[in-house]
Coordinates of C-alpha atoms and ligand atoms in Angstrom, one line a residue:
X1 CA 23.2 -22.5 34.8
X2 CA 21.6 -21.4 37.8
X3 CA 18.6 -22.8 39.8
X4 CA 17.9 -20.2 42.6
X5 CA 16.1 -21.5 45.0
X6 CA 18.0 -25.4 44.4
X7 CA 21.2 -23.4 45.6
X8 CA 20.4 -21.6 48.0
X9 CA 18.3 -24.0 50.0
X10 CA 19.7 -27.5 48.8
X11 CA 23.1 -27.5 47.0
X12 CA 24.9 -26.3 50.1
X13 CA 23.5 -29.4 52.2
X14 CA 24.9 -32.2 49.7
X15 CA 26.6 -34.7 51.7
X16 CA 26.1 -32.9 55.2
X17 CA 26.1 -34.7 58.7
X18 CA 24.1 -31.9 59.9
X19 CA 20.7 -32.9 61.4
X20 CA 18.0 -31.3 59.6
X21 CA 14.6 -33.2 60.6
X22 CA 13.9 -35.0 63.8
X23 CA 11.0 -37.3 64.2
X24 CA 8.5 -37.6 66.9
X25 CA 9.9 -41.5 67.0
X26 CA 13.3 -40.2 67.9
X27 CA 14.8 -41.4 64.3
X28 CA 16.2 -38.5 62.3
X29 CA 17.2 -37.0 59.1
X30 CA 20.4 -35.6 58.0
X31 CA 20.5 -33.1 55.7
X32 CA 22.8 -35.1 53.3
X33 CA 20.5 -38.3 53.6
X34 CA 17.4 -35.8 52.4
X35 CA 19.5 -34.7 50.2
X36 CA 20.1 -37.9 48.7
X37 CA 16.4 -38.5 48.6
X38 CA 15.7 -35.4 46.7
X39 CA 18.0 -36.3 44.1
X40 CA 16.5 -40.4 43.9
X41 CA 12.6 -38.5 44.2
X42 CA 13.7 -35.9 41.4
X43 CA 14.6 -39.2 39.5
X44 CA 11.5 -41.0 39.4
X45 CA 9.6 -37.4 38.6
X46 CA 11.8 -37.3 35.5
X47 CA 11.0 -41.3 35.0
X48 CA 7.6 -40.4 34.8
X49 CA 8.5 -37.6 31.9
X50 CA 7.7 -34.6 33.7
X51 CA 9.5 -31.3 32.6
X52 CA 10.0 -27.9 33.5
X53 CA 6.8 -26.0 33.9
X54 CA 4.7 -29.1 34.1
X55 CA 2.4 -29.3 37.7
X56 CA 2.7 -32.0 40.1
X57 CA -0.5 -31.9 43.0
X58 CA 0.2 -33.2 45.5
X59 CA -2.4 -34.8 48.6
X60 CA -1.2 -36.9 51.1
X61 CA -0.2 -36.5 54.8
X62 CA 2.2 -34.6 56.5
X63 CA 5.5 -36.6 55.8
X64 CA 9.8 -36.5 55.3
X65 CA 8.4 -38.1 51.4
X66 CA 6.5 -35.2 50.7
X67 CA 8.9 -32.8 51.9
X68 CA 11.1 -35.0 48.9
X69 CA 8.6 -34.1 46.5
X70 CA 8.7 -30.5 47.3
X71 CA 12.1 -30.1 47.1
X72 CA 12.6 -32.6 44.0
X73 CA 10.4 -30.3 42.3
X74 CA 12.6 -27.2 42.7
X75 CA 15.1 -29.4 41.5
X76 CA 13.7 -30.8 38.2
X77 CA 11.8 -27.4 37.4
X78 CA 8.2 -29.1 38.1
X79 CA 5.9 -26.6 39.5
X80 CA 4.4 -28.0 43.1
X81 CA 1.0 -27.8 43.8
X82 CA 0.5 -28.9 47.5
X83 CA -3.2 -29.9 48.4
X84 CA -5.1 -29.9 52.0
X85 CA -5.6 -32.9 53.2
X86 CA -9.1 -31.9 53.5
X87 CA -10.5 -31.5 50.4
X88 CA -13.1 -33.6 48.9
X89 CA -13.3 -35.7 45.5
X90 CA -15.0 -32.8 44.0
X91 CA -12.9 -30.0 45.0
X92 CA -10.2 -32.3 43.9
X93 CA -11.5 -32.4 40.2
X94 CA -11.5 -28.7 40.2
X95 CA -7.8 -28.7 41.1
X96 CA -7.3 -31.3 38.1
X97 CA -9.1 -29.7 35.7
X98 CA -7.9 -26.0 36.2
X99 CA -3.8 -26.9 36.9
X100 CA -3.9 -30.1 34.5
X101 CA -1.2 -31.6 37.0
X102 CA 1.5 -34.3 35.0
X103 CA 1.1 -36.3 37.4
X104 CA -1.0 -36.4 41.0
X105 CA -0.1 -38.1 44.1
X106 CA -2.7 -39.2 46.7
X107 CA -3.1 -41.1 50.2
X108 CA -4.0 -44.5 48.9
X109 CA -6.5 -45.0 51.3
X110 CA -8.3 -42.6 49.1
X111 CA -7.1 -44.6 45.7
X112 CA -10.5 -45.8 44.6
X113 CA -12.8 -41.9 44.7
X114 CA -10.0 -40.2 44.0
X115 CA -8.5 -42.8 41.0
X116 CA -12.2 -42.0 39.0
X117 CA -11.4 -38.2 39.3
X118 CA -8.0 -38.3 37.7
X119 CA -9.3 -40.7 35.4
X120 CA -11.8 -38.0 34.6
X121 CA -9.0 -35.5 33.8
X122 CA -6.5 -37.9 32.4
X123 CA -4.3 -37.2 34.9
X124 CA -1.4 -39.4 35.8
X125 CA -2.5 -41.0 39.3
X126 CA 0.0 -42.6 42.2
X127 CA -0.2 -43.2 45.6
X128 CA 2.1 -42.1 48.9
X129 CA 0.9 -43.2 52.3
X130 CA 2.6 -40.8 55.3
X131 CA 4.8 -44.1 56.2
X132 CA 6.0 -43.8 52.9
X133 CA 4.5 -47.2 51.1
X134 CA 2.4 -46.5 47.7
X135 CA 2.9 -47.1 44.5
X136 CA 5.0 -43.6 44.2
X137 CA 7.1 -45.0 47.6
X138 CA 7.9 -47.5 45.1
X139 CA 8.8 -45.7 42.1
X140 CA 11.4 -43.4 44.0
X141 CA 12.5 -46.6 45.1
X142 CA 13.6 -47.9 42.1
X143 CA 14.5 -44.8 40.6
X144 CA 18.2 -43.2 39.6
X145 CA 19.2 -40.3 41.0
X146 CA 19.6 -37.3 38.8
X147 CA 23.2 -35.3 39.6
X148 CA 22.2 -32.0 38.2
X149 CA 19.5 -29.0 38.8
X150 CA 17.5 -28.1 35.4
X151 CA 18.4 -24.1 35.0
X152 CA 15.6 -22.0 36.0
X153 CA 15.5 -18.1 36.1
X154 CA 14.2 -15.6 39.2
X155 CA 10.7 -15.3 37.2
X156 CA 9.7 -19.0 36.6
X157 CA 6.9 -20.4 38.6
X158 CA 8.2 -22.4 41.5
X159 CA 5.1 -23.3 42.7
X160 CA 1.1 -23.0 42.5
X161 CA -0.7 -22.4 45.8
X162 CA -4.7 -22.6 45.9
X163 CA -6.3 -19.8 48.3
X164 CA -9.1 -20.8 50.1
X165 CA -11.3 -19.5 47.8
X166 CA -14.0 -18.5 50.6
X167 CA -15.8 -16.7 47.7
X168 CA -15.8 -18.0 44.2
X169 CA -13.8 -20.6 43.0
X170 CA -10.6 -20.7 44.7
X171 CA -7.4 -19.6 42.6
X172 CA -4.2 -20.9 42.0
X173 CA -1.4 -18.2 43.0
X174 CA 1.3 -18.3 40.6
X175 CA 4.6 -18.6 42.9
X176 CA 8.0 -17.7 41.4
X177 CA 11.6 -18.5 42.3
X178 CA 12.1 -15.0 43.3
X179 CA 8.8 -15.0 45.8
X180 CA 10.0 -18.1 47.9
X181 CA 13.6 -16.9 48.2
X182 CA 12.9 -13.3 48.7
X183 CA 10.8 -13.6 51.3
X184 CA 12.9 -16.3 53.3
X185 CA 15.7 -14.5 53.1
X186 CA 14.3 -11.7 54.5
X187 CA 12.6 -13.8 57.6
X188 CA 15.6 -15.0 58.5
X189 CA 17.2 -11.4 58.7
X190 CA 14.5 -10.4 60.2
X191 CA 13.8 -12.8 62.9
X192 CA 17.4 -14.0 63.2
X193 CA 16.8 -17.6 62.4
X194 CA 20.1 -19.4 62.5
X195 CA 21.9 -23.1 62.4
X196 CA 21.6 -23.5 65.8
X197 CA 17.8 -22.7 65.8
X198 CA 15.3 -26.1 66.3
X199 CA 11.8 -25.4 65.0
X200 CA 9.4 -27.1 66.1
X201 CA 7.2 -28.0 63.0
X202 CA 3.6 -28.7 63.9
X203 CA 1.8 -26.8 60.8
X204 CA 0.1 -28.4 58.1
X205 CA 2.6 -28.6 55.1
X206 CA -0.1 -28.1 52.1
X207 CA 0.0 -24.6 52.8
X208 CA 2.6 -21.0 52.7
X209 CA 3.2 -20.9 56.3
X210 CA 4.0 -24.5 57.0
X211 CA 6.0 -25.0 54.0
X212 CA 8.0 -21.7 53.2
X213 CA 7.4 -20.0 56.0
X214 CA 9.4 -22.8 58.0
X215 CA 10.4 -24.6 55.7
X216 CA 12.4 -23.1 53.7
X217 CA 13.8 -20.7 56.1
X218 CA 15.3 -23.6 57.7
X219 CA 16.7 -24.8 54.5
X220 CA 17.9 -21.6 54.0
X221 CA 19.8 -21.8 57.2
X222 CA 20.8 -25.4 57.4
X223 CA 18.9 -24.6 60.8
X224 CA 17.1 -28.6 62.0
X225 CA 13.1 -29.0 62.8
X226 CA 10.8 -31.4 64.7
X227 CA 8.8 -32.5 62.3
X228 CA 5.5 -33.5 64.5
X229 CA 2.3 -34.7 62.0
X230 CA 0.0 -32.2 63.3
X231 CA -0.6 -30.0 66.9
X232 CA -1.4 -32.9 69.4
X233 CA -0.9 -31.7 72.6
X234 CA 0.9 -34.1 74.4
X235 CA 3.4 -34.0 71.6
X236 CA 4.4 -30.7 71.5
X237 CA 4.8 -30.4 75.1
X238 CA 7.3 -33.3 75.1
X239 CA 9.3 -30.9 72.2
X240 CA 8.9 -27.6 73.3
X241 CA 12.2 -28.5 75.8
X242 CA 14.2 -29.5 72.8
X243 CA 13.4 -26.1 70.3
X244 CA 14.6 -22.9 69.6
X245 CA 12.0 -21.7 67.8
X246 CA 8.4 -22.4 67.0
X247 CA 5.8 -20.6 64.4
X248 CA 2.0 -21.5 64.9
X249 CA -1.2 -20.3 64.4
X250 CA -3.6 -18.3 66.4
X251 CA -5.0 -21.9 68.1
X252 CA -1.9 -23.3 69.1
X253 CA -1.0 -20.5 71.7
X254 CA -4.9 -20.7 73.2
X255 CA -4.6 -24.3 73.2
X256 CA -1.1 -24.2 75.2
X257 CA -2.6 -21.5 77.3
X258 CA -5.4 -24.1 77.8
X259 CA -3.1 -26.4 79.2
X260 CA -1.5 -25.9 83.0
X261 CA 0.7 -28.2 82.1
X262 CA 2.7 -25.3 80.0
X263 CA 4.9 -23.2 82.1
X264 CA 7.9 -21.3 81.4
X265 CA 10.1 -23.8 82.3
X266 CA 8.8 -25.7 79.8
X267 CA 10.1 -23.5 77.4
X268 CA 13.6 -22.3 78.9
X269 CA 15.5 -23.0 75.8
X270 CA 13.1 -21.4 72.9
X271 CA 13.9 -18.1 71.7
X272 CA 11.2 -17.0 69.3
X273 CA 7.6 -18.1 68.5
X274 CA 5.9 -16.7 66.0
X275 CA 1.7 -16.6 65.4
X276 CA 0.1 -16.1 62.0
X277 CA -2.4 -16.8 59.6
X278 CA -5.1 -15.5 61.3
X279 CA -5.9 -12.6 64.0
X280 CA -4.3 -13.5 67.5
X281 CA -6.6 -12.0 70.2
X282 CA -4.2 -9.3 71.8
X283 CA -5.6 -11.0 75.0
X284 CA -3.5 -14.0 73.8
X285 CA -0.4 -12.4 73.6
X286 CA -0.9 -10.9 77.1
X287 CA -1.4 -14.1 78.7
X288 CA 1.2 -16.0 76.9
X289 CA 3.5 -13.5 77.7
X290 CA 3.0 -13.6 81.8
X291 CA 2.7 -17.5 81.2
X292 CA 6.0 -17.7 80.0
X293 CA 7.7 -14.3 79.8
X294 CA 7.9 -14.4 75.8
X295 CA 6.0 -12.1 73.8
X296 CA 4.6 -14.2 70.2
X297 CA 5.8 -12.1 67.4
X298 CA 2.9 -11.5 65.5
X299 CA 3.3 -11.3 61.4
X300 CA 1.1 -10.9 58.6
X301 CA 1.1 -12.9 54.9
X302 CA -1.0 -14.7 52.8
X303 CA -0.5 -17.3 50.0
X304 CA 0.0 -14.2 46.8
X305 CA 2.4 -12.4 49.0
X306 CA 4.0 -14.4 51.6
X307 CA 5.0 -12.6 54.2
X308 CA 4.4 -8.7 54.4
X309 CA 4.3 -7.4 57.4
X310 CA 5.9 -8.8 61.0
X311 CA 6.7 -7.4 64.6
X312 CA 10.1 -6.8 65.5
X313 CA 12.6 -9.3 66.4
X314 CA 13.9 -6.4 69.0
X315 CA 12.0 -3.6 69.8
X316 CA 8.2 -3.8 70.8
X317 CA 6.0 -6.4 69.3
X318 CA 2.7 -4.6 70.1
X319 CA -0.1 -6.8 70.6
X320 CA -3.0 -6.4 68.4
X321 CA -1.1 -5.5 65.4
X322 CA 1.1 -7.1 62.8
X323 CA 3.9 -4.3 63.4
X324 CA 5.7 -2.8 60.3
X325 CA 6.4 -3.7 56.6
X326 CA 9.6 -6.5 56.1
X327 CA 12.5 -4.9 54.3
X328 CA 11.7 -4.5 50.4
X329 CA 7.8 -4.5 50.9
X330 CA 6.0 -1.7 50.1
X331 CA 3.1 -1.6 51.8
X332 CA -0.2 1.2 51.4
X333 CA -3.5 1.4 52.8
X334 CA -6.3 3.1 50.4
X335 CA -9.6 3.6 49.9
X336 CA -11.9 0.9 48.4
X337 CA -13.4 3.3 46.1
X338 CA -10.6 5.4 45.2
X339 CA -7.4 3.7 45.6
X340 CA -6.2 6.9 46.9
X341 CA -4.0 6.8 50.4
X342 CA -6.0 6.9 53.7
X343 CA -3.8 9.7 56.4
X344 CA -2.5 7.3 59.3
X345 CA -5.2 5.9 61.9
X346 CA -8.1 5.5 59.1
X347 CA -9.1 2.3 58.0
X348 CA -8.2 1.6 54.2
X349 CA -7.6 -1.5 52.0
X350 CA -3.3 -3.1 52.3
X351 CA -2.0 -2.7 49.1
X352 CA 1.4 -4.6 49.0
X353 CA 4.3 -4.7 46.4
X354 CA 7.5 -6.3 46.7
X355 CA 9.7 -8.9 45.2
X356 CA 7.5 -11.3 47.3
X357 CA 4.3 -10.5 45.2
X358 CA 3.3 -13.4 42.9
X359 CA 3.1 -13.5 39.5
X360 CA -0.7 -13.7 38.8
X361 CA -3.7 -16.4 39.0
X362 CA -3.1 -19.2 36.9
X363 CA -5.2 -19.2 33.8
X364 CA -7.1 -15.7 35.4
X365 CA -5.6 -12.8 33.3
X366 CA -8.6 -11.2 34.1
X367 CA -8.8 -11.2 37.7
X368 CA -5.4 -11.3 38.0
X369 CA -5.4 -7.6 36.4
X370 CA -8.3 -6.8 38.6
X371 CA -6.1 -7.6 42.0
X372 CA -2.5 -6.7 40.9
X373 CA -2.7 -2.8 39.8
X374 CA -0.3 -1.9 36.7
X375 CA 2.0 -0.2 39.2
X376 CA 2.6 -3.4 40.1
X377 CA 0.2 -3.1 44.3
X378 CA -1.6 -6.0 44.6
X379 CA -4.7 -5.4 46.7
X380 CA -5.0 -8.0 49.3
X381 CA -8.4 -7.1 50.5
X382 CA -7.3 -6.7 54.1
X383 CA -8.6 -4.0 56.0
X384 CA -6.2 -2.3 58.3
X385 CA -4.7 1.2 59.7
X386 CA -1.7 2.3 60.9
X387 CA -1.2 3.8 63.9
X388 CA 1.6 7.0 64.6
X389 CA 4.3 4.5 65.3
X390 CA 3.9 2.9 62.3
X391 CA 2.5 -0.3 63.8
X392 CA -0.2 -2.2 61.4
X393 CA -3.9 -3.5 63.1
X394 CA -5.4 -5.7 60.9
X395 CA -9.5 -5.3 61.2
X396 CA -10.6 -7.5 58.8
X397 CA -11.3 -8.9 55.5
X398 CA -12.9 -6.7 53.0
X399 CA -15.5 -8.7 52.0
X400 CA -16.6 -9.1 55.7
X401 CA -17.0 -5.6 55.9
X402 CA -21.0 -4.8 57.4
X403 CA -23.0 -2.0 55.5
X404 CA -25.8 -1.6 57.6
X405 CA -28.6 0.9 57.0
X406 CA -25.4 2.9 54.6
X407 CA -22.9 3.0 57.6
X408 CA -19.6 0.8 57.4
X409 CA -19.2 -1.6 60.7
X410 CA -15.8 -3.1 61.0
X411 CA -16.2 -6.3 62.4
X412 CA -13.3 -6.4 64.6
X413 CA -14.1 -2.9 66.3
X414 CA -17.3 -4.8 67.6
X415 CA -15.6 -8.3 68.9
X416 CA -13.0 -6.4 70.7
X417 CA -15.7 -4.3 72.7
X418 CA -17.3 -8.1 73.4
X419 CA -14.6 -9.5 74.2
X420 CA -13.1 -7.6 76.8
X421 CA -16.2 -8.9 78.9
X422 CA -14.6 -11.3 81.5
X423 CA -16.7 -14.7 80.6
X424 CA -16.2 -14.4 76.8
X425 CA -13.6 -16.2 75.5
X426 CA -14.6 -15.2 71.7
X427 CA -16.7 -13.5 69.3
X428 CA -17.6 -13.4 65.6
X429 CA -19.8 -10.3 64.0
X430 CA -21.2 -11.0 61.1
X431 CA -23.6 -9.3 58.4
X432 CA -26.6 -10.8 57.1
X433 CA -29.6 -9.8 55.1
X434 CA -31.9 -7.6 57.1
X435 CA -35.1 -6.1 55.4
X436 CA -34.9 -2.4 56.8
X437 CA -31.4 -2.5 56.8
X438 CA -29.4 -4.2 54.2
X439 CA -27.4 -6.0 56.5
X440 CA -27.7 -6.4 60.6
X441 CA -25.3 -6.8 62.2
X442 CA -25.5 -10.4 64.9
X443 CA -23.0 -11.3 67.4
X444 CA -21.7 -15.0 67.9
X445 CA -19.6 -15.1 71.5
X446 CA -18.3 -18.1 72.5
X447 CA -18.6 -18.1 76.6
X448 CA -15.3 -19.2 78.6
X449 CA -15.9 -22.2 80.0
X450 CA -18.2 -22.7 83.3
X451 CA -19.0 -19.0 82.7
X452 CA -21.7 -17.8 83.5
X453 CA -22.9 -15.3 80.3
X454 CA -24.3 -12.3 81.6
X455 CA -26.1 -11.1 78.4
X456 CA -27.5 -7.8 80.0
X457 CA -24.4 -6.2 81.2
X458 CA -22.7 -7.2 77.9
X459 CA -25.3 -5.3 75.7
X460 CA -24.9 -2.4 78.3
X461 CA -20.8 -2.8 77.9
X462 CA -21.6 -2.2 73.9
X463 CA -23.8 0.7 74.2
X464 CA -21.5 2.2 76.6
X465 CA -18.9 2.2 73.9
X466 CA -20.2 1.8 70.2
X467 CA -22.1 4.0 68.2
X468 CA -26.0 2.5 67.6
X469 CA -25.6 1.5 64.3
X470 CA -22.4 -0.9 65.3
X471 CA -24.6 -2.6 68.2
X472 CA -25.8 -6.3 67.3
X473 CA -29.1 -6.6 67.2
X474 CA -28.5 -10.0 68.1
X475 CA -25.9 -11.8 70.4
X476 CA -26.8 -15.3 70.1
X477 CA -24.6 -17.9 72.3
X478 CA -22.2 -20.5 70.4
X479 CA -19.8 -23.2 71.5
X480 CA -17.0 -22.9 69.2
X481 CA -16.4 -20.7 65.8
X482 CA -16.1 -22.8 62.9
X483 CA -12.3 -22.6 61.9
X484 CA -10.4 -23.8 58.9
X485 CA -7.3 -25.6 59.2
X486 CA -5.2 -22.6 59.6
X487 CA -7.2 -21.0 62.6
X488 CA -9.2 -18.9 60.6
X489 CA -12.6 -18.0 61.3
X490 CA -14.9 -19.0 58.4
X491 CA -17.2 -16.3 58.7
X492 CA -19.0 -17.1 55.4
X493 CA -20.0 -20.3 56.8
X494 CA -21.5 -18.2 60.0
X495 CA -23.1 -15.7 57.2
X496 CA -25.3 -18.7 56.0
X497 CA -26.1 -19.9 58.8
X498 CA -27.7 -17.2 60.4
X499 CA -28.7 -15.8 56.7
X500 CA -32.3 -16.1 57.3
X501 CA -32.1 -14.7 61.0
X502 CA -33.8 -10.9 60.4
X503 CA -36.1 -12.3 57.4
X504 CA -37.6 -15.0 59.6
X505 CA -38.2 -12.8 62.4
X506 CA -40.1 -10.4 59.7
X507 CA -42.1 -13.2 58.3
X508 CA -43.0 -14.3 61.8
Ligands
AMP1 P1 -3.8 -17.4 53.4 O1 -3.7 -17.0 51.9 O2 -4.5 -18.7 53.6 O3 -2.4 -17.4 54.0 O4 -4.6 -16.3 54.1 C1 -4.2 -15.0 54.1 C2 -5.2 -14.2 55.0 O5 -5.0 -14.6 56.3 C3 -4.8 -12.7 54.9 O6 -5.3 -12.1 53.7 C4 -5.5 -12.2 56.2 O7 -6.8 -12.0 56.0 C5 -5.3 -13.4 57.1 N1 -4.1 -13.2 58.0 C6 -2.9 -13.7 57.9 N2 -2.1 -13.3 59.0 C7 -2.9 -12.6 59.8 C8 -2.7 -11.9 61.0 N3 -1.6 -11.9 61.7 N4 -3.8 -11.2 61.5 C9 -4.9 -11.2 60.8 N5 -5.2 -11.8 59.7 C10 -4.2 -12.5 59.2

C-alpha cells in the first residue's frame, strides 16, 4: 500500500549518509539519522494511540524534533497541525476546541497556562523544548520504532493549516497528500532545486512557506538545509557563503539591504533566492539586484493553495509582479460581483484551481462552498491584473479594497505613487470610516531613516499623478508598519487605529 508523500520525500532517504540539515553549531543531520528519528517519533505517536485522521497541534520552537513530528505524521497517517509560536492561551483554546487535536505538544516553559487550556478541551497535553528535553523528548526516547508507513490515498488530509484569520475566526485549511506533493514537485521543476542545492532555512516552520515550501522541496530532492532558529542577522551572513539557495520573506531582503556588510561576494556561491508571502517593493528587487547581481524571484501562494503563481527560473523575473501561473494551475482574474473574466490589464479577483487547491475548511461546509466555486476555482480574494506578457501584479487583498464616496481605490496604486518619493522608505493606505464619504482614504509612510519628510512636495507628487478621489486626505508620519510574522502588513490593525480619525475631526 502506498503513502505518497512518505515515499516520495522519506522512503528514498532510509539509511542515507547524505547530509540533510546543518546546524548553526556546526553539528549536523544525515538524512538516515532523521530518518531513523522519524521512524522512533512515529513510534511514540502510535504509543500514545493516535490513528489515521486523528490531529496532532503542535507549538513549540523552531527545531530538528519538530521537523520529527512533521514528518512522523506523514508516516503514521496523523494529520499535523503546526501552531505560531505566537499565539496566546486563548487563541490556543480556539485551535483545541475547533481541530480536537489527539494529542498537543507545547514549549514547556508555557506548561502551566497552556496545561489549563487542554485540560479544558480534554486534550492530551506534552511538552518539547527547541533543545529537545520535555516530557514528549522523553517519550520518543523510549519509544520503538515503527518499520512501516500506514497506507494513505492522494485525497486524505495530510495536514491542517490555520490562516491568519485577519477577519473572523481564523480557519483551518484542509491539506491533502496530493496538495503538498503537487506543488513541490512542481517547485523543484520549476526553480530547478537539486541535491546539490543548500538552503538556507531561516523561516518560521509553523507555517506553508517555511515548511513545504522548503521543506519538503528539499525532501523531495535529498537536496541539505541550514537550519538557523529564526532571521538574526549576524547568522545568516555567516551562511549565506555556504548556500545555494535561500527563500525569505519580503523583510529579510530589506534587512540584508540594510546591512553594508552584505555584498556580492558574500553571496558568490548562491544561485537562487526566492521572496514571498507578502508584496516585495519592486524597489527591493532593484536594489538587491545591483547589490549583488541576482534578481529575487518573486512567487505568489498562500496556505489553501500553496504555491500559484512564480517568476521564471530563466527568462525575466519582472519586479513588481509575481510572473505567470506554475504548471497545472489554472489561474483567472474576475469580477467581485460577477465572477465573470476581467480582459487583461483590469483589476479582478485570482481565482485559482489546480491539484494544489485544498480540500475545504475543516468543519466549514458552508464557507468552504462560499470560497471554492463548484467548478472547482477557489477565490483567494487577491486582487490582481495581468499585464500583455502575461506577468501577474498583485494590488491587494480584497477586503482592503477602499470605497470612498462610490469610487474603488486600490491601495497599492496609492503606496507606489508615495513611495517613489526619495525619503520614504514605506507606506500603508488604508480605509476608515468617514462621515461624507464612507471611507477616506489616510496614508501611513514610514520616512527612510535621517530623512527629512518633505510633506508638501509629496502631496504635490500625488496630485500630479492620482485622480482626487485616490488622494489621502491624510498622510500622517509612522516609524514602522505593524507586520506579522511572515512580513505582512496588518492593515486591519492600522484600520483600528486610525478608525476614529475622520469622526473625531467631525465631532471636533
Ligand atoms: P498565507 O496564507 O499566510 O500564506 O497568506 C497568503 C496571502 O499572502 C495571499 O493571499 C496574499 O495576500 C499574500 N501574498 C503571498 N505572496 C505574495 C506576494 N508575492 N505578493 C503579494 N502578496 C502575497
Amino acid at each position: 500500500m502506498q503513502n505518497p508523500l512518505f515515499d516520495a520525500l522519506l522512503a528514498p532517504h532510509r539509511g542515507s549518509d547524505d547530509p540533510f540539515i546543518m546546524r548553526p553549531d556546526g553539528s549536523s543531520v544525515t538524512y538516515g539519522e532523521f530518518f531513523e528519528a522519524v521512524t522512533r517519533t512515529a513510534g511514540a505517536l502510535k504509543s500514545r494511540g493516535l490513528r489515521p485522521g486523528d490531529r496532532l497541534a503542535l507549538q513549540v520552537g523552531k527545531s530538528v524534533e519538530a521537523l520529527h513530528i512533521y514528518a512522523a505524521c506523514l508516516m503514521t497517517g496523523v494529520i499535523f497541525l503546526p501552531l505560531n509560536t505566537a499565539y496566546t492561551a486563548d487563541e490556543i483554546a480556539y485551535f483545541l476546541g475547533d481541530a480536537e487535536p489527539g494529542l498537543f505538544i507545547c514549549d514547556p516553559d508555557r506548561r502551566s497556562e497552556l496545561s489549563r487550556v487542554a485540560g479544558k478541551t480534554g486534550t492530551e497535553f506534552l511538552t518539547l523544548s527547541q533543545t529537545n528535553t520535555g516530557s514528549f523528548a522523553d517519550l520518543v526516547a523510549d519509544a520503538d520504532p515503527i518499520e512501516a508507513a500506514e497506507p494513505r490515498s492522494p485525497n486524505d488530509i495530510a495536514a491542517l493549516l490555520y490562516t491568519s484569520g485577519t477577519t473572523g475566526r481564523s480557519k483551518g485549511a484542509m491539506l491533502t497528500q496530493e496538495n503538498l506533493l503537487s506543488n513541490a514537485e512542481v517547485l523543484v521543476e520549476e526553480w530547478r532545486i537539486a541535491r546539490q542545492d543548500r538552503l538556507l532555512h531561516a523561516l518560521p516552520i509553523f507555517h506553508a512557506h517555511g515548511l513545504f515550501v522548503a521543506v519538503n522541496t528539499t525532501l523531495a530532492t535529498g537536496a541539505s538545509m541550514i537550519f538557523l532558529p529564526a532571521f538574526q542577522i549576524d547568522a545568516i551572513l555567516d551562511a549565506l557563503p555556504d548556500a545555494t539557495t535561500m527563500m525569505g520573506i519580503p523583510t529579510f531582503y530589506t534587512r540584508l539591504l540594510d546591512e553594508s556588510r552584505f555584498n556580492a561576494a558574500l553571496v558568490r556561491t548562491m544561485r537562487l533566492f526566492v521572496s514571498g508571502s507578502a508584496p516585495l517593493l519592486a524597489d527591493t528587487h532593484d536594489r538587491f539586484a545591483d547589490r549583488t547581481g541576482h534578481r529575487i524571484l518573486e512567487r505568489y501562494g498562500m496556505t489553501e493553495t500553496g504555491m500559484n503563481v512564480s517568476n521564471p527560473h530563466d527568462g525575466e523575473r519582472r519586479a513588481g509582479t509575481v510572473g505567470f501561473p506554475l504548471p497545472g494551475v489554472e489561474l483567472r482574474i474576475t469580477d467581485p460581483d460577477t465572477g465573470r473574466d476581467m480582459p487583461d490589464g483590469e483589476i479582478g479577483v485570482i481565482e485559482i484551481r489546480g491539484p494544489n487547491v485544498f480540500k475545504g475548511y475543516w468543519g466549514m461546509p458552508e464557507k468552504t462552498r462560499e470560497e471554492i466555486r463548484e467548478n472547482g476555482f477557489f477565490i483567494t480574494g487577491d486582487l490582481a491584473c495581468r499585464d500583455a506578457q502575461g506577468y501577474v501584479r498583485i494590488v491587494g487583498r480584497n477586503k482592503d479594497l477602499i470605497i470612498t464616496g462610490g469610487y474603488n481605490v486600490y491601495p497599492k496604486e496609492v503606496e507606489m505613487v508615495i513611495d517613489e518619493a526619495d525619503w520614504v522608505r514605506e507606506s500603508a493606505v488604508v480605509g476608515v470610516p468617514h462621515p461624507d464619504f464612507g471611507e477616506g482614504v489616510v496614508a501611513l509612510v514610514v520616512p527612510e531613516n535621517g530623512s527629512v519628510p518633505n510633506l508638501q512636495a509629496l502631496r504635490e507628487r500625488i496630485a500630479g499623478g492620482l485622480a482626487k478621489f485616490k488622494q489621502p486626505k491624510e498622510i500622517i508620519l509612522i516609524d514602522d508598519l505593524p507586520r506579522n510574522t511572515m512580513g505582512k502588513v496588518q492593515k486591519n490593525a492600522l484600520r483600528d487605529d486610525y478608525a476614529e480619525l475622520f469622526m473625531q475631526k467631525r465631532a471636533g
